[in-house]
Amino acid sequence: MVFAKIVETEKELQDAFFVREEVFVKEQGIPRPLEKDEYDDIATHFVAYFDHRPIAAGRVRFKDLTAIVDRVCVIPPFRRKQIGVLMMQSLEQYIQGSNIKKVKLNAQTHAIPFYEKQNYCITSPEFLDAGVPYRAMEKVL
Ligand SMILES: CC(C)(COP(=O)(O)OP(=O)(O)OC[C@H]1O[C@@H](n2cnc3c(N)ncnc32)[C@H](O)[C@@H]1OP(=O)(O)O)[C@@H](O)C(=O)NCCC(=O)NCCS
């Protein structure tokens, strides 16, 4: 059974970092010093498990009355099984517990259909970050 949860322990944090390392550093080739950043210290992290195995991650932070979601990822064998949706639902449920209604994210262009299916709208032209093409997207909860 798959479940997603807010990170509450150091072990869970390391599990979230493990998934991010597998996806962003090893699979996508994003340099580790860019993948791990200063926002890790202030963000609220999420992790998903299948049989005690960490398989998905994501994080959220708040800035200027906006929630910023990033580092959403699912390890390859578990993709296209609605686990990305489960992560986004967990993050959004957490955001809804605050007074913040607007959610912003930068979507890698290949992931735009994934976010559009969850009612995120494109708000910027394409731009590059660490060589990866992105477009800004947002949604009002
Ligand atoms: C993007 C990512 C998180 C999606 O996770 P996932 O678990 O595979 O997605 P889901 O199974 O929850 O997909 C939900 C819907 O989006 C669609 N979808 C997911 N990824 C898609 C893609 N790359 N292109 C088109 N549609 C996509 C699914 O087909 C599904 O549609 P449906 O509800 O009509 O069946 C995952 O592919 C991933 O980790 N990619 C690498 C890391 C990454 O790029 N993260 C995004 C950074 S902005």
CSV table of C-alpha atoms and ligand atoms in Angstrom, one decimal:
chain,number,residue,atom,x,y,z
A,1,MET,CA,0.0,0.0,0.0
A,2,VAL,CA,1.2,3.5,-0.9
A,3,PHE,CA,0.8,6.4,1.5
A,4,ALA,CA,2.2,9.9,1.7
A,5,LYS,CA,3.0,11.8,4.8
A,6,ILE,CA,4.5,15.0,6.1
A,7,VAL,CA,8.1,14.5,7.1
A,8,GLU,CA,8.4,14.4,10.9
A,9,THR,CA,11.7,12.6,11.6
A,10,GLU,CA,15.3,12.8,10.5
A,11,LYS,CA,14.8,9.3,8.9
A,12,GLU,CA,11.8,10.5,6.9
A,13,LEU,CA,13.8,13.6,5.8
A,14,GLN,CA,16.7,11.4,4.6
A,15,ASP,CA,14.1,9.2,2.8
A,16,ALA,CA,12.8,12.3,0.9
A,17,PHE,CA,16.3,13.4,0.1
A,18,PHE,CA,17.0,9.8,-1.2
A,19,VAL,CA,14.1,10.0,-3.7
A,20,ARG,CA,15.2,13.4,-4.8
A,21,GLU,CA,18.8,12.2,-5.3
A,22,GLU,CA,17.6,9.2,-7.4
A,23,VAL,CA,15.4,11.4,-9.6
A,24,PHE,CA,17.0,14.8,-9.9
A,25,VAL,CA,20.7,14.1,-9.5
A,26,LYS,CA,21.1,10.5,-10.8
A,27,GLU,CA,18.3,10.5,-13.4
A,28,GLN,CA,18.2,14.1,-14.6
A,29,GLY,CA,21.8,15.0,-14.0
A,30,ILE,CA,21.1,18.1,-11.9
A,31,PRO,CA,24.2,19.0,-9.9
A,32,ARG,CA,23.8,17.9,-6.2
A,33,PRO,CA,24.7,21.4,-4.8
A,34,LEU,CA,21.8,22.9,-6.8
A,35,GLU,CA,19.4,20.1,-6.0
A,36,LYS,CA,19.9,20.6,-2.3
A,37,ASP,CA,19.4,24.2,-1.5
A,38,GLU,CA,18.9,26.7,1.4
A,39,TYR,CA,15.1,26.2,1.2
A,40,ASP,CA,15.5,22.7,2.5
A,41,ASP,CA,16.0,24.2,6.0
A,42,ILE,CA,12.7,26.2,5.9
A,43,ALA,CA,10.5,24.0,3.8
A,44,THR,CA,7.9,21.4,4.9
A,45,HIS,CA,8.8,18.1,3.3
A,46,PHE,CA,6.7,15.2,2.2
A,47,VAL,CA,7.5,11.6,1.5
A,48,ALA,CA,5.6,8.6,0.2
A,49,TYR,CA,6.2,5.0,0.9
A,50,PHE,CA,5.4,1.6,-0.6
A,51,ASP,CA,6.2,-1.2,1.8
A,52,HIS,CA,8.5,1.0,3.9
A,53,ARG,CA,10.4,2.0,0.7
A,54,PRO,CA,10.5,5.7,-0.1
A,55,ILE,CA,9.1,6.3,-3.6
A,56,ALA,CA,8.1,9.9,-3.9
A,57,ALA,CA,8.9,13.3,-2.4
A,58,GLY,CA,8.0,17.0,-2.5
A,59,ARG,CA,8.2,20.1,-0.4
A,60,VAL,CA,6.4,23.4,0.2
A,61,ARG,CA,7.3,26.7,1.7
A,62,PHE,CA,5.5,30.0,2.1
A,63,LYS,CA,6.5,33.4,0.8
A,64,ASP,CA,4.5,36.6,0.4
A,65,LEU,CA,1.1,35.0,1.0
A,66,THR,CA,1.9,32.3,-1.6
A,67,ALA,CA,2.8,28.6,-1.2
A,68,ILE,CA,5.7,27.5,-3.3
A,69,VAL,CA,5.7,23.8,-4.2
A,70,ASP,CA,8.8,22.1,-5.7
A,71,ARG,CA,11.0,19.0,-5.8
A,72,VAL,CA,7.9,16.9,-6.6
A,73,CYS,CA,9.2,13.5,-7.8
A,74,VAL,CA,8.3,9.9,-8.1
A,75,ILE,CA,10.9,7.2,-8.7
A,76,PRO,CA,10.6,5.7,-12.2
A,77,PRO,CA,9.1,2.3,-11.5
A,78,PHE,CA,6.2,3.9,-9.7
A,79,ARG,CA,5.3,6.6,-12.2
A,80,ARG,CA,1.9,6.8,-14.0
A,81,LYS,CA,0.2,5.2,-11.0
A,82,GLN,CA,-1.3,8.4,-9.6
A,83,ILE,CA,1.4,8.7,-7.0
A,84,GLY,CA,2.4,12.2,-8.2
A,85,VAL,CA,-1.3,13.2,-7.8
A,86,LEU,CA,-1.2,11.7,-4.2
A,87,MET,CA,1.9,13.9,-3.4
A,88,MET,CA,0.2,17.0,-4.8
A,89,GLN,CA,-3.0,16.3,-2.9
A,90,SER,CA,-0.9,15.9,0.3
A,91,LEU,CA,0.9,19.1,-0.3
A,92,GLU,CA,-2.3,21.0,-1.1
A,93,GLN,CA,-4.1,19.6,1.9
A,94,TYR,CA,-1.3,20.9,4.1
A,95,ILE,CA,-1.4,24.3,2.3
A,96,GLN,CA,-5.2,24.5,2.8
A,97,GLY,CA,-4.6,24.2,6.6
A,98,SER,CA,-3.0,27.7,6.4
A,99,ASN,CA,-4.7,30.9,5.2
A,100,ILE,CA,-2.8,30.8,2.0
A,101,LYS,CA,-4.8,30.1,-1.2
A,102,LYS,CA,-2.3,30.7,-4.0
A,103,VAL,CA,0.1,27.9,-5.0
A,104,LYS,CA,3.0,28.6,-7.4
A,105,LEU,CA,5.5,26.2,-8.9
A,106,ASN,CA,8.0,26.0,-11.7
A,107,ALA,CA,7.2,23.0,-13.9
A,108,GLN,CA,9.7,21.2,-16.0
A,109,THR,CA,8.2,21.5,-19.4
A,110,HIS,CA,7.7,17.7,-19.7
A,111,ALA,CA,5.6,17.8,-16.5
A,112,ILE,CA,3.3,20.5,-17.6
A,113,PRO,CA,0.4,18.1,-18.6
A,114,PHE,CA,0.8,16.5,-15.2
A,115,TYR,CA,0.2,19.8,-13.4
A,116,GLU,CA,-2.5,21.0,-15.9
A,117,LYS,CA,-4.5,17.9,-15.1
A,118,GLN,CA,-4.5,19.2,-11.5
A,119,ASN,CA,-5.7,22.6,-12.6
A,120,TYR,CA,-2.4,24.5,-12.6
A,121,CYS,CA,-2.2,27.3,-15.3
A,122,ILE,CA,0.9,28.4,-17.1
A,123,THR,CA,1.9,31.9,-16.1
A,124,SER,CA,5.3,32.4,-17.8
A,125,PRO,CA,7.2,31.8,-21.0
A,126,GLU,CA,9.8,29.0,-20.9
A,127,PHE,CA,13.0,29.7,-19.0
A,128,LEU,CA,16.1,27.7,-18.1
A,129,ASP,CA,17.4,26.8,-14.7
A,130,ALA,CA,20.5,24.6,-14.4
A,131,GLY,CA,20.0,23.9,-18.1
A,132,VAL,CA,16.5,22.5,-17.5
A,133,PRO,CA,13.5,24.2,-19.3
A,134,TYR,CA,10.7,25.3,-17.0
A,135,ARG,CA,7.5,27.4,-17.1
A,136,ALA,CA,5.9,29.0,-14.1
A,137,MET,CA,2.4,27.7,-13.1
A,138,GLU,CA,-0.1,28.5,-10.4
A,139,LYS,CA,-3.4,27.6,-9.0
A,140,VAL,CA,-5.8,29.1,-6.5
A,141,LEU,CA,-7.0,26.4,-4.0
B,1,LIG,C1,6.1,14.5,-13.0
B,1,LIG,C2,6.0,13.3,-12.0
B,1,LIG,C3,6.1,13.8,-10.6
B,1,LIG,C4,4.5,12.7,-12.3
B,1,LIG,O1,4.3,11.7,-11.3
B,1,LIG,P1,3.5,10.4,-11.7
B,1,LIG,O2,3.2,9.6,-10.4
B,1,LIG,O3,4.1,9.7,-12.8
B,1,LIG,O4,2.1,11.1,-12.2
B,1,LIG,P2,0.6,10.5,-12.0
B,1,LIG,O5,0.6,9.0,-12.3
B,1,LIG,O6,0.1,10.9,-10.7
B,1,LIG,O7,-0.1,11.3,-13.2
B,1,LIG,C5,-1.3,12.0,-13.1
B,1,LIG,C6,-1.8,12.3,-14.5
B,1,LIG,O8,-0.8,13.1,-15.1
B,1,LIG,C7,-0.4,12.5,-16.3
B,1,LIG,N1,1.1,12.6,-16.5
B,1,LIG,C8,2.0,12.4,-15.6
B,1,LIG,N2,3.2,12.7,-16.1
B,1,LIG,C9,3.0,13.1,-17.3
B,1,LIG,C10,3.9,13.5,-18.4
B,1,LIG,N3,5.2,13.6,-18.2
B,1,LIG,N4,3.3,13.9,-19.6
B,1,LIG,C11,2.0,13.8,-19.7
B,1,LIG,N5,1.1,13.4,-18.8
B,1,LIG,C12,1.6,13.1,-17.6
B,1,LIG,C13,-0.7,11.0,-16.1
B,1,LIG,O9,-0.9,10.3,-17.3
B,1,LIG,C14,-2.0,11.1,-15.3
B,1,LIG,O10,-3.1,11.3,-16.2
B,1,LIG,P3,-4.5,10.7,-15.9
B,1,LIG,O11,-4.9,11.1,-14.5
B,1,LIG,O12,-5.4,11.2,-17.0
B,1,LIG,O13,-4.3,9.2,-15.9
B,1,LIG,C15,6.9,12.2,-12.4
B,1,LIG,O14,6.9,11.9,-13.7
B,1,LIG,C16,8.4,12.5,-12.0
B,1,LIG,O15,8.8,12.3,-10.9
B,1,LIG,N6,9.2,13.0,-13.0
B,1,LIG,C17,10.6,13.3,-12.7
B,1,LIG,C18,10.7,14.5,-11.8
B,1,LIG,C19,10.1,15.7,-12.3
B,1,LIG,O16,10.3,16.1,-13.4
B,1,LIG,N7,9.3,16.3,-11.4
B,1,LIG,C20,8.6,17.6,-11.8
B,1,LIG,C21,9.5,18.7,-11.5
B,1,LIG,S1,8.6,20.2,-11.9
